mmCIF file of C-alpha atoms in Angstrom:
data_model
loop_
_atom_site.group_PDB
_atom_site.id
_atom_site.type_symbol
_atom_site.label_atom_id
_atom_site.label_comp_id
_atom_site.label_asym_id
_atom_site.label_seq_id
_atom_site.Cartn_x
_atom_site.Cartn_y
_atom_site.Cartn_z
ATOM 1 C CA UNK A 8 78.236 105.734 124.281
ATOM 2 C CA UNK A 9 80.572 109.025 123.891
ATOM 3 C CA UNK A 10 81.384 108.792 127.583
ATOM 4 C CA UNK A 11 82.736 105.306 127.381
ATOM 5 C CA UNK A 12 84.101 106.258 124.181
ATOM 6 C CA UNK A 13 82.267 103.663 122.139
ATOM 7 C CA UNK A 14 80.583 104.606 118.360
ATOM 8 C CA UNK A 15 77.043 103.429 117.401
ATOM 9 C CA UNK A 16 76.482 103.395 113.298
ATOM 10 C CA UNK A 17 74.005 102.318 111.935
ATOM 11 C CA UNK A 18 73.653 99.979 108.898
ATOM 12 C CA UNK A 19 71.968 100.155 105.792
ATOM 13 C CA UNK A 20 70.883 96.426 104.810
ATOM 14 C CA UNK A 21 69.655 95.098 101.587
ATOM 15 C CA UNK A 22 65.775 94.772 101.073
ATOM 16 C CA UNK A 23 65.781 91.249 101.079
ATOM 17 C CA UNK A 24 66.549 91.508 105.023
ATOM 18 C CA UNK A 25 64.456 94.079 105.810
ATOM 19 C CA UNK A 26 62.619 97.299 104.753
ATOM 20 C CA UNK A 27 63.383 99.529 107.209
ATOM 21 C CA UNK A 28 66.307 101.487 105.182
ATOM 22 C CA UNK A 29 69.016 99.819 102.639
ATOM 23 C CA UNK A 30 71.038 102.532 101.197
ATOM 24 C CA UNK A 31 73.605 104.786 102.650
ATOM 25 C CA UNK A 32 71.752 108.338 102.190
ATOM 26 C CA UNK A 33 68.833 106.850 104.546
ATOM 27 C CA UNK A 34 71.326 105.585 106.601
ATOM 28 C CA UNK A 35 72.645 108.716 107.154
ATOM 29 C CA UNK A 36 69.696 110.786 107.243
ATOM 30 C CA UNK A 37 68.854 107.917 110.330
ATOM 31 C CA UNK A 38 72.151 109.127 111.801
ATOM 32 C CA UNK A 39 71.854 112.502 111.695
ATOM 33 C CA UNK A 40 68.201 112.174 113.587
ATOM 34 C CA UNK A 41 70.017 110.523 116.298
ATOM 35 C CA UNK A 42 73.107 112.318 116.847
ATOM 36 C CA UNK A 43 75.737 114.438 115.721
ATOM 37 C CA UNK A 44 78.200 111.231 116.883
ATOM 38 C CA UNK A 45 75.978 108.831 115.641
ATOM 39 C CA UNK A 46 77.788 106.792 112.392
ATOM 40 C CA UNK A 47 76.826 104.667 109.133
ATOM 41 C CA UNK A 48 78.516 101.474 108.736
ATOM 42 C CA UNK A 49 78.649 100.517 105.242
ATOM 43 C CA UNK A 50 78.585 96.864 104.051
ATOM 44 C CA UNK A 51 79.578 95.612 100.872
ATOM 45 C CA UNK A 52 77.416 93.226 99.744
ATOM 46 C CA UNK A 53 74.685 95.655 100.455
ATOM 47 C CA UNK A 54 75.759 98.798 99.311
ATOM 48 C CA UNK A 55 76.605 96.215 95.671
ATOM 49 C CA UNK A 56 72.563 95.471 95.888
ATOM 50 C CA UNK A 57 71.170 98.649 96.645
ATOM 51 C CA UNK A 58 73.162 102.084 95.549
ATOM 52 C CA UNK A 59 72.903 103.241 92.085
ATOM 53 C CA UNK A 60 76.773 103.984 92.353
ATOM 54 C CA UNK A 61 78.812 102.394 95.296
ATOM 55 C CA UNK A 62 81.688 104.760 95.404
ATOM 56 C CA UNK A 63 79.459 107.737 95.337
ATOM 57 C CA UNK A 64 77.619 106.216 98.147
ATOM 58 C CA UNK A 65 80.558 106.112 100.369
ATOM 59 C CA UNK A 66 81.592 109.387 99.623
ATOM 60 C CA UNK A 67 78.585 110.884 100.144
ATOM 61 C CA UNK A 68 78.436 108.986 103.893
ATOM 62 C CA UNK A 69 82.341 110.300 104.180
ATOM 63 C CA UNK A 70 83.320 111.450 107.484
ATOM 64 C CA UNK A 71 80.390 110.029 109.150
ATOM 65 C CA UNK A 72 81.935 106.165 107.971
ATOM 66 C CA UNK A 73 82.565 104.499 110.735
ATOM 67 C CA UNK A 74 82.817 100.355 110.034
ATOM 68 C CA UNK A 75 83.112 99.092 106.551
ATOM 69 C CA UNK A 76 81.828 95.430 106.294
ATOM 70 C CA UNK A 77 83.573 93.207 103.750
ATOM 71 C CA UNK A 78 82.281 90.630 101.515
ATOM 72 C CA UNK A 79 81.947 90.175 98.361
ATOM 73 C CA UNK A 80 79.076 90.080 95.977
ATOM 74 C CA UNK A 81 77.925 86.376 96.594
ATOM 75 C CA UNK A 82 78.976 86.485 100.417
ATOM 76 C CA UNK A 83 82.127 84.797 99.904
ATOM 77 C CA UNK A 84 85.458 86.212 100.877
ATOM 78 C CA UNK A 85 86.488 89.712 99.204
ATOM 79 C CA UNK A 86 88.177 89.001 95.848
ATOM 80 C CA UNK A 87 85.738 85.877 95.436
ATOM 81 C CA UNK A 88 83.090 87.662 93.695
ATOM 82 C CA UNK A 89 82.755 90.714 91.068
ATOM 83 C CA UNK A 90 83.220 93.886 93.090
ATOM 84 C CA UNK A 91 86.073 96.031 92.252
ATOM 85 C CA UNK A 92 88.121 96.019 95.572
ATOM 86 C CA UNK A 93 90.693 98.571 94.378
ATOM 87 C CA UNK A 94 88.235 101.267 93.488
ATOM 88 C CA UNK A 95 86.502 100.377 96.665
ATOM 89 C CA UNK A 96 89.936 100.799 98.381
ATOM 90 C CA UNK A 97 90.641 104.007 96.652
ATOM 91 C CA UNK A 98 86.906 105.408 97.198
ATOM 92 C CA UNK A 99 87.834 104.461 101.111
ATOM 93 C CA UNK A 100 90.846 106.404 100.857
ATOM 94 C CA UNK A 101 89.567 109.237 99.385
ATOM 95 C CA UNK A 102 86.774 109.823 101.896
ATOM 96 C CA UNK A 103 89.958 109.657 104.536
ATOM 97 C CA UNK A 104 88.476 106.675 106.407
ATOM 98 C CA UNK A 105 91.095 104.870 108.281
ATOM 99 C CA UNK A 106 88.888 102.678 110.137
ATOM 100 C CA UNK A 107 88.530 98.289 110.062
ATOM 101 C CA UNK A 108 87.778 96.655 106.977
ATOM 102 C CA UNK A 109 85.114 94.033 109.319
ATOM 103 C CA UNK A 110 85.422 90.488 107.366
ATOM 104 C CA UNK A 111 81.660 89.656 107.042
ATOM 105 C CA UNK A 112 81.463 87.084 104.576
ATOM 106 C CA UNK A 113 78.013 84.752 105.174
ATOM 107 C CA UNK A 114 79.282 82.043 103.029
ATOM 108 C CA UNK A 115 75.944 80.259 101.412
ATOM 109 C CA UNK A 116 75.789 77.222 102.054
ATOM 110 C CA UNK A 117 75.103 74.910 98.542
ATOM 111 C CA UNK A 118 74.667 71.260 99.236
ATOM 112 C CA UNK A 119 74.365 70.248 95.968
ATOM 113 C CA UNK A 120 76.981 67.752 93.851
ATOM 114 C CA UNK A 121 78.202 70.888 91.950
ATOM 115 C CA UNK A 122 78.941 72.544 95.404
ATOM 116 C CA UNK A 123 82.362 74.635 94.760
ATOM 117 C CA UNK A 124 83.213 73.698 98.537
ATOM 118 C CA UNK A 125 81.778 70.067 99.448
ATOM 119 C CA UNK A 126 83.731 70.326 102.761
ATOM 120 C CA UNK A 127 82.607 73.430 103.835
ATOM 121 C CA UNK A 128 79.753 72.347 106.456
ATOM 122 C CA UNK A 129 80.973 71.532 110.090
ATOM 123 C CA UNK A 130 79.874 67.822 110.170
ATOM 124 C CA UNK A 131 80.768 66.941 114.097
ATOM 125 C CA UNK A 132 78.985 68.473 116.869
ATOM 126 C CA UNK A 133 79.631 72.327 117.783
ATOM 127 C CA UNK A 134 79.386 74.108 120.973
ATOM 128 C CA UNK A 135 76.259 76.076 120.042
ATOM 129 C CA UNK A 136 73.165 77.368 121.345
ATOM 130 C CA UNK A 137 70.094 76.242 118.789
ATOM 131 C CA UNK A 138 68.707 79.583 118.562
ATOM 132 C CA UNK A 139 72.555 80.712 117.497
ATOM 133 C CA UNK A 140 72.175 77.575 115.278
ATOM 134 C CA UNK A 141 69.230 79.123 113.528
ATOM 135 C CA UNK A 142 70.215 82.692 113.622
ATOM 136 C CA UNK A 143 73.335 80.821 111.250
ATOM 137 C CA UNK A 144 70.977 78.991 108.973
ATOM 138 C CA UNK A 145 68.250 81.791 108.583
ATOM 139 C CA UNK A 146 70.758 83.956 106.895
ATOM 140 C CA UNK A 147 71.368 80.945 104.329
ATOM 141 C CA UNK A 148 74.816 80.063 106.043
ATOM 142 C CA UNK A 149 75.726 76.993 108.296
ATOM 143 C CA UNK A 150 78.638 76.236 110.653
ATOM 144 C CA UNK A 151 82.267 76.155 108.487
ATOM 145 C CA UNK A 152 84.172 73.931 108.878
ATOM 146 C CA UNK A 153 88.034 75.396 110.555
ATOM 147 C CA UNK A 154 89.579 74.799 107.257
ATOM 148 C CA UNK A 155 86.837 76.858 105.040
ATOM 149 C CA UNK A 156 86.355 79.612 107.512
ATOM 150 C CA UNK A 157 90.341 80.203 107.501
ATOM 151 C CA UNK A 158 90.682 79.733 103.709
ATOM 152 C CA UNK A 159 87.961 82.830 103.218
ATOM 153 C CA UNK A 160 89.979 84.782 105.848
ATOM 154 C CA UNK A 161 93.414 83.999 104.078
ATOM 155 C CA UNK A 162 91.632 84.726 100.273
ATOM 156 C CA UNK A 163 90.004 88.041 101.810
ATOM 157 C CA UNK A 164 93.654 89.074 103.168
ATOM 158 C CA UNK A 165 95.663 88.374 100.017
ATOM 159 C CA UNK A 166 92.929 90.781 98.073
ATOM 160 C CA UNK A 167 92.651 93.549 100.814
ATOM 161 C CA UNK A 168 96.304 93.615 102.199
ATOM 162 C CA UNK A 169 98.018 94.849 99.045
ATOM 163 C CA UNK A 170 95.704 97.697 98.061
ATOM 164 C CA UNK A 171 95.587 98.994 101.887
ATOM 165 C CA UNK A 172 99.082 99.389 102.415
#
């Protein structure tokens, strides 16, 4: 990968997806094992399920930060949710990480008559594959809808933009 000049991190995920690691110091420790140019890539929603203390959980990753997946704590767009995106901004900044802010939001899909989007589900056919299909609904999500997906871009940018600047 360093000849090509591509990083590899790897990523801690909660323990509802898997058991293999879920916080940031494992992560690490994983990265370490592998290589000195081996990464973490930290992810939001996660880190909000799993660390005792977020921001001391990025710091403590630091240098070694190389992706930081946003969404917030429901898996809507950043700024949707509870976490604190300016002391998640400022805990980025501190460490000195520079690198993307990766909008992962997994929207959950609720098809219930209290739904806070009703129109959020893609209704006409898509040009899928049915395992990518699946892959979509296993993580609780479906395909959005043009209008939805851009809305949770446009909501994540009008939180993020201001404090990154």
């Amino acid at each position: 990968a360093k000849k090509v000049g591509v990083k590899v991190a790897v990523e801690p995920l909660n323990r509802f997806e898997t058991y293999l690691f879920n916080r940031g110091a494992q992560a690490l420790a994983l990265a370490d094992a592998v290589s000195p140019e081996c990464g973490v890539c930290l992810d939001a929603y996660h880190i909000h399920m799993e660390e005792f203390n977020v921001y001391d959980a990025i710091r403590q990753v630091g240098k070694r930060l190389f992706d930081f997946h946003v969404a917030d704590n429901n898996r809507f767009a950043a700024g949707l949710g509870q976490i604190d995106w300016p002391r998640i901004v400022r805990t980025l900044k501190e460490i000195g990480y520079d690198g993307a802010l990766t909008n992962e939001f997994v929207a959950p899909v609720d098809r219930t008559p209290a739904a806070p989007y009703p129109d959020m589900v893609e209704r006409h056919p898509v040009d899928i594959s049915p395992e990518q299909l699946k892959f979509i609904q296993d993580h609780g999500s479906s395909v959005l809808t043009e209008k939805f997906y851009t809305d949770q871009m446009r909501i994540t940018a009008e939180t993020l933009l201001p404090l990154i600047r």
